[in-house]
Coordinates of C-alpha atoms in Angstrom, one line a residue:
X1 CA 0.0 0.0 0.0
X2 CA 1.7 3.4 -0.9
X3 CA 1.2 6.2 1.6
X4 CA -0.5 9.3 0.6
X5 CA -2.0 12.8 1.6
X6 CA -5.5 13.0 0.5
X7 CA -6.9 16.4 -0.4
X8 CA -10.7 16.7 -0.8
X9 CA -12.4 19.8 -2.1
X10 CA -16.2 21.7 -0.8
X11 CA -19.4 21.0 -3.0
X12 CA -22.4 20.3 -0.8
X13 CA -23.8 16.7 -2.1
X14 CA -21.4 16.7 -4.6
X15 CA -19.0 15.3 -2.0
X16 CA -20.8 12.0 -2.1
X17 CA -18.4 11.5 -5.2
X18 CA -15.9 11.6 -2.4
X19 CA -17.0 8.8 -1.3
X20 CA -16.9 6.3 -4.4
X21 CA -13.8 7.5 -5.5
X22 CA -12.2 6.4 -1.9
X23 CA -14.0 3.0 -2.6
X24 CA -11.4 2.8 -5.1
X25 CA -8.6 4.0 -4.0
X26 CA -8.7 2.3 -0.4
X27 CA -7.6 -0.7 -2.5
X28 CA -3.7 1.2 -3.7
X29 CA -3.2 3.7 -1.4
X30 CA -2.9 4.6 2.5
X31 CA -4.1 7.6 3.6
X32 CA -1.7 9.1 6.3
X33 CA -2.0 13.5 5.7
X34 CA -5.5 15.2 5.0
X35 CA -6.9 18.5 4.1
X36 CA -10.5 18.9 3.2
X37 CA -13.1 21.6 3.4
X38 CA -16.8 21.6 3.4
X39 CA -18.1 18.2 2.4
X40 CA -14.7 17.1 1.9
X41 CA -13.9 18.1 5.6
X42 CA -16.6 15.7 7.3
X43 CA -15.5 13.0 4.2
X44 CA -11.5 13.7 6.0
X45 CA -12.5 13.7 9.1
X46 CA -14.1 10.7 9.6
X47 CA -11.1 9.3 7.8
X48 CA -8.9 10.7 9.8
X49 CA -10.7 8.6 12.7
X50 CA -10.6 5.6 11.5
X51 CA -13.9 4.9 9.2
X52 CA -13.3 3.3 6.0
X53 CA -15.1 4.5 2.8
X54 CA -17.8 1.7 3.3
X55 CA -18.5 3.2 6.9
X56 CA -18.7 6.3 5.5
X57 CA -21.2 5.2 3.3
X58 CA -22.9 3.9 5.8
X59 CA -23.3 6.6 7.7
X60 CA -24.1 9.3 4.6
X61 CA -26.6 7.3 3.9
X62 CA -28.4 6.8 7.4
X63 CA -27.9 10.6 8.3
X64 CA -31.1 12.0 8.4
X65 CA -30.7 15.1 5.3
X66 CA -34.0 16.0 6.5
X67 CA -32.9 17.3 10.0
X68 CA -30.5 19.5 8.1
X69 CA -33.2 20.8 5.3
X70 CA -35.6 21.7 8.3
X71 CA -33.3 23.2 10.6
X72 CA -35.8 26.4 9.6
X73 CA -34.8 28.2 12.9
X74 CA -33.7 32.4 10.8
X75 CA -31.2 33.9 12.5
X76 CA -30.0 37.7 11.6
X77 CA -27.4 36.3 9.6
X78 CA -28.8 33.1 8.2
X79 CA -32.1 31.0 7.3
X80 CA -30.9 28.0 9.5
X81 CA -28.5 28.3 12.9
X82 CA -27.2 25.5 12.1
X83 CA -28.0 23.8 15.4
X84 CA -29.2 20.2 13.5
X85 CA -26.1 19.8 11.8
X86 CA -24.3 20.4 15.2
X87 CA -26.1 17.5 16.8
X88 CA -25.0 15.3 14.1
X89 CA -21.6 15.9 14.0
X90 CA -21.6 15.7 17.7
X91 CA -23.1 12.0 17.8
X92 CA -20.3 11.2 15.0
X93 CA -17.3 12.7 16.5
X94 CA -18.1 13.3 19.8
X95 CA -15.6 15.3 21.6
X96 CA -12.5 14.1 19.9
X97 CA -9.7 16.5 19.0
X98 CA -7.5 17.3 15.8
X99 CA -4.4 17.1 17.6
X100 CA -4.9 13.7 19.3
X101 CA -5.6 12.1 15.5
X102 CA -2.8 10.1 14.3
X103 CA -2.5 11.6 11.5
X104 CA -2.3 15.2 10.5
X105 CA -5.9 16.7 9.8
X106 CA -6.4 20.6 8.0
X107 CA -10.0 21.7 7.6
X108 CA -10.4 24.9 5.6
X109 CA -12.8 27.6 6.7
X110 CA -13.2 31.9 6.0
X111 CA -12.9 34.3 8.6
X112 CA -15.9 36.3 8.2
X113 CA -14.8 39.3 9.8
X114 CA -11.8 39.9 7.1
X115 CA -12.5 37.4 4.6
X116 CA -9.4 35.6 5.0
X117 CA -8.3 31.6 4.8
X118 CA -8.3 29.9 7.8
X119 CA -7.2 26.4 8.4
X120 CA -8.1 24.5 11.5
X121 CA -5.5 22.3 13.0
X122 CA -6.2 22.1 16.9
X123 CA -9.5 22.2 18.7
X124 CA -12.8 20.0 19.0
X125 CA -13.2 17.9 14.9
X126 CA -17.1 19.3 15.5
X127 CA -16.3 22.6 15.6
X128 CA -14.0 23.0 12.6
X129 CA -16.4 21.2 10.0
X130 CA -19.4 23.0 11.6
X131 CA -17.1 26.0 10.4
X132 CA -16.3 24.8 7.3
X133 CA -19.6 24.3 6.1
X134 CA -21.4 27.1 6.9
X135 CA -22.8 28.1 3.9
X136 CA -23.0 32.1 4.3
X137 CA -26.7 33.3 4.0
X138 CA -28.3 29.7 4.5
X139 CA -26.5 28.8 8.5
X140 CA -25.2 31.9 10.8
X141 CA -21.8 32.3 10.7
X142 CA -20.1 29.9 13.6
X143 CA -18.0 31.2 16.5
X144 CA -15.2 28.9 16.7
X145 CA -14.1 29.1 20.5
X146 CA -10.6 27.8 20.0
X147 CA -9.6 30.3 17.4
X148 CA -11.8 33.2 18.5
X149 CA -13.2 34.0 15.2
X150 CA -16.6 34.1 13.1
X151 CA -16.4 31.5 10.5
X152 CA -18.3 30.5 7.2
X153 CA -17.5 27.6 4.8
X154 CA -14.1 27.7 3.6
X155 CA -15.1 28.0 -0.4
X156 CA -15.1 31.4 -0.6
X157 CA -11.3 31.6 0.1
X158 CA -10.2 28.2 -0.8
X159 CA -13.0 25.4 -2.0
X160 CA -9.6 22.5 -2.8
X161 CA -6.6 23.4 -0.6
X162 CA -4.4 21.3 -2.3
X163 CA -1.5 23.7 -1.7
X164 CA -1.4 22.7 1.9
X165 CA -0.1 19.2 1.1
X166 CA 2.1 20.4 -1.8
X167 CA 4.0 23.0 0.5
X168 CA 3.6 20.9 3.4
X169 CA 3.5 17.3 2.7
X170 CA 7.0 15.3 2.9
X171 CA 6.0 12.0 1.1
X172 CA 6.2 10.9 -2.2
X173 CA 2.0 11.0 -3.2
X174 CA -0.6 13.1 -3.3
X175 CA -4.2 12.5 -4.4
X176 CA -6.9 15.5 -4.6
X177 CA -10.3 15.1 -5.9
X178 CA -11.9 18.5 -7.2
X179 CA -15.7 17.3 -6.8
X180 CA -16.6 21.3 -6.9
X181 CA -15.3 23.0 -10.2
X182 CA -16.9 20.8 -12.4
X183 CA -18.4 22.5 -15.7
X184 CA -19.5 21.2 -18.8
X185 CA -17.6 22.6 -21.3
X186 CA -20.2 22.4 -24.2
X187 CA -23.1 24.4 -23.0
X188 CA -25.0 26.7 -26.1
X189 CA -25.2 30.2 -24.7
X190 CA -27.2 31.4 -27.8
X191 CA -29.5 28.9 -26.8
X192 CA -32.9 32.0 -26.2
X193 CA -36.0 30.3 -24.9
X194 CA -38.3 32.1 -22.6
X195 CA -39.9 29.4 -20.7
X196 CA -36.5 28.1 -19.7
X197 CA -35.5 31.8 -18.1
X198 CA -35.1 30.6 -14.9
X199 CA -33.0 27.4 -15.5
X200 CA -31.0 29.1 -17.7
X201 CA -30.2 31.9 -15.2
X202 CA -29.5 29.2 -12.4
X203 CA -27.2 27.4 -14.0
X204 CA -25.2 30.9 -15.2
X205 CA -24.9 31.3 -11.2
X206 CA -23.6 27.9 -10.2
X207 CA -21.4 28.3 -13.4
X208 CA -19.9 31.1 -11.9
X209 CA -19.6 29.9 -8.6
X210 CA -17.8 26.4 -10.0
X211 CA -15.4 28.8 -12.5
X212 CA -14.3 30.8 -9.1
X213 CA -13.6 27.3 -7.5
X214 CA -11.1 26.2 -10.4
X215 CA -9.5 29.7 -10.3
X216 CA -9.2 29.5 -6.5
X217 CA -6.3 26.7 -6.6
X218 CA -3.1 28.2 -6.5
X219 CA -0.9 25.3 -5.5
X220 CA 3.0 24.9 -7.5
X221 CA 3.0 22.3 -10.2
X222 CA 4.5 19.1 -8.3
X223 CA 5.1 15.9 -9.8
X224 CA 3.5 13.9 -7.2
X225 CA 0.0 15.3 -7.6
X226 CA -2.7 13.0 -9.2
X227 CA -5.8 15.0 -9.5
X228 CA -9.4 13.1 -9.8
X229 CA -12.1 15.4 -11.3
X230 CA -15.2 13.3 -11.2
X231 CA -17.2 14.2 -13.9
X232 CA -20.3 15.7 -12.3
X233 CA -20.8 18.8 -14.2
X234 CA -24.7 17.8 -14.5
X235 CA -25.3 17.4 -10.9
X236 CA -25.9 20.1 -8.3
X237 CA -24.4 20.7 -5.1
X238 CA -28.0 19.9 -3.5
X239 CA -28.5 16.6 -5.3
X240 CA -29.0 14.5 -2.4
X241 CA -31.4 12.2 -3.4
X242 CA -28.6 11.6 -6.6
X243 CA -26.6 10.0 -3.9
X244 CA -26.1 6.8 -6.6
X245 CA -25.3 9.0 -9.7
X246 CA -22.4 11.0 -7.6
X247 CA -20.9 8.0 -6.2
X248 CA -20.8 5.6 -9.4
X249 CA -19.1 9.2 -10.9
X250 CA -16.2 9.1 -8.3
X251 CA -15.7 5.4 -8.5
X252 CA -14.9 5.8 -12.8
X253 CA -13.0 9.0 -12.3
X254 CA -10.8 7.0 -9.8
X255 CA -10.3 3.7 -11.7
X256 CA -8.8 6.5 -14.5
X257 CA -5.3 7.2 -12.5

């Protein structure tokens, strides 16, 4: 088995991609360095305690999505506090801490008081995913006690920190998969048809939003990099009930390196 750090990128339920690909690559490589944010940060974390990719399966899949979706409780700054999600995260990791893993763990969030990265290395695993995912608008921004800082989800200052492992990562492999900068390349923009306004206009926005993701990664070139890009472009970040489409995705894009 070769040893590797393991970078996984934000994208909501497109990190259920995560997942397949790991299926995969469980079977070559060892995981022993990770950096994730977002989805990618829970999908690290519970690597990081142990789980396998079929535990983490497991547990996607028996997560109720529905506490999340109703977590309807508006805040000044958000439609959910994010209180639901909290639970959850709580029941799964309990109190552990990053620095007692046994391996390195980075989760990427955004200080919301001056917009800059932050990455969480020390402190309760609960607390830096709850910051990483917090989706500004849709959950409050989180007060992380250990760093003493408002936080929101760590893709609006880096969505695939796979600079981390290239400037900090000793070994001899690195695997990142980019589940949130997917695009499809031959979309019609001529295309004018009223009734489909709406769609059309949607899918300019999360267009946007995936373009500023693939723009966002600023790591060197470095010759032990593989990068998996599941091809996902289809699929949005709130395709949970796709939870068989994403993973089948991540499991071809992996059996490609």
């Amino acid at each position: 088995m070769k040893k590797t750090a393991l970078i996984l990128s934000g994208g909501g339920a497109l990190g259920i991609a995560h997942v397949g690909a790991l299926e995969i690559l469980e079977t070559q490589y060892r995981f022993d360095w990770y950096a994730g944010v977002s989805a990618g940060a829970i999908v690290c974390s519970l690597l990081a305690i142990g789980k396998t990719a079929e535990e983490i399966d497991t547990i996607l899949k028996k997560t109720n999505i529905f506490d999340l979706l109703f977590d309807l409780r508006p805040t000044q700054f958000g439609f959910m506090s994010g209180g639901n999600i909290e639970k959850i995260l709580q029941n799964i990791f309990e109190d552990q801490l990053i620095e007692d893993l046994e391996v390195p763990l980075a989760i990427g969030a955004t200080d919301f008081s001056t917009g800059e990265r932050i990455t969480i290395r020390s402190g309760k695993i609960t607390d830096a995913i709850r910051a990483s995912v917090s989706v500004p608008v849709v959950f409050e921004p989180y007060w992380h006690e250990n760093e003493k800082k408002w936080m929101v989800d760590g893709g609006l200052s880096q969505n695939f920190p796979l600079d981390l492992a290239v400037n900090e990562y000793t070994g001899k492999h690195i695997i990142g998969i980019d589940v949130g900068s997917a695009i499809e390349p031959d979309m019609d923009f001529g295309k004018k048809n009223f009734w489909k306004r709406g769609e059309h206009i949607s899918h300019s926005f999360i267009r946007s939003i995936r373009i500023m993701f693939k723009n966002q990664c600023k790591a060197q070139p470095d010759s032990r990099v593989i990068l998996i890009e599941p091809k996902i472009g289809k699929y949005l970040a709130t395709d949970i009930l796709k939870y068989k489409g994403l993973k089948e995705e991540g499991q071809k894009a992996a059996k490609l390196i």
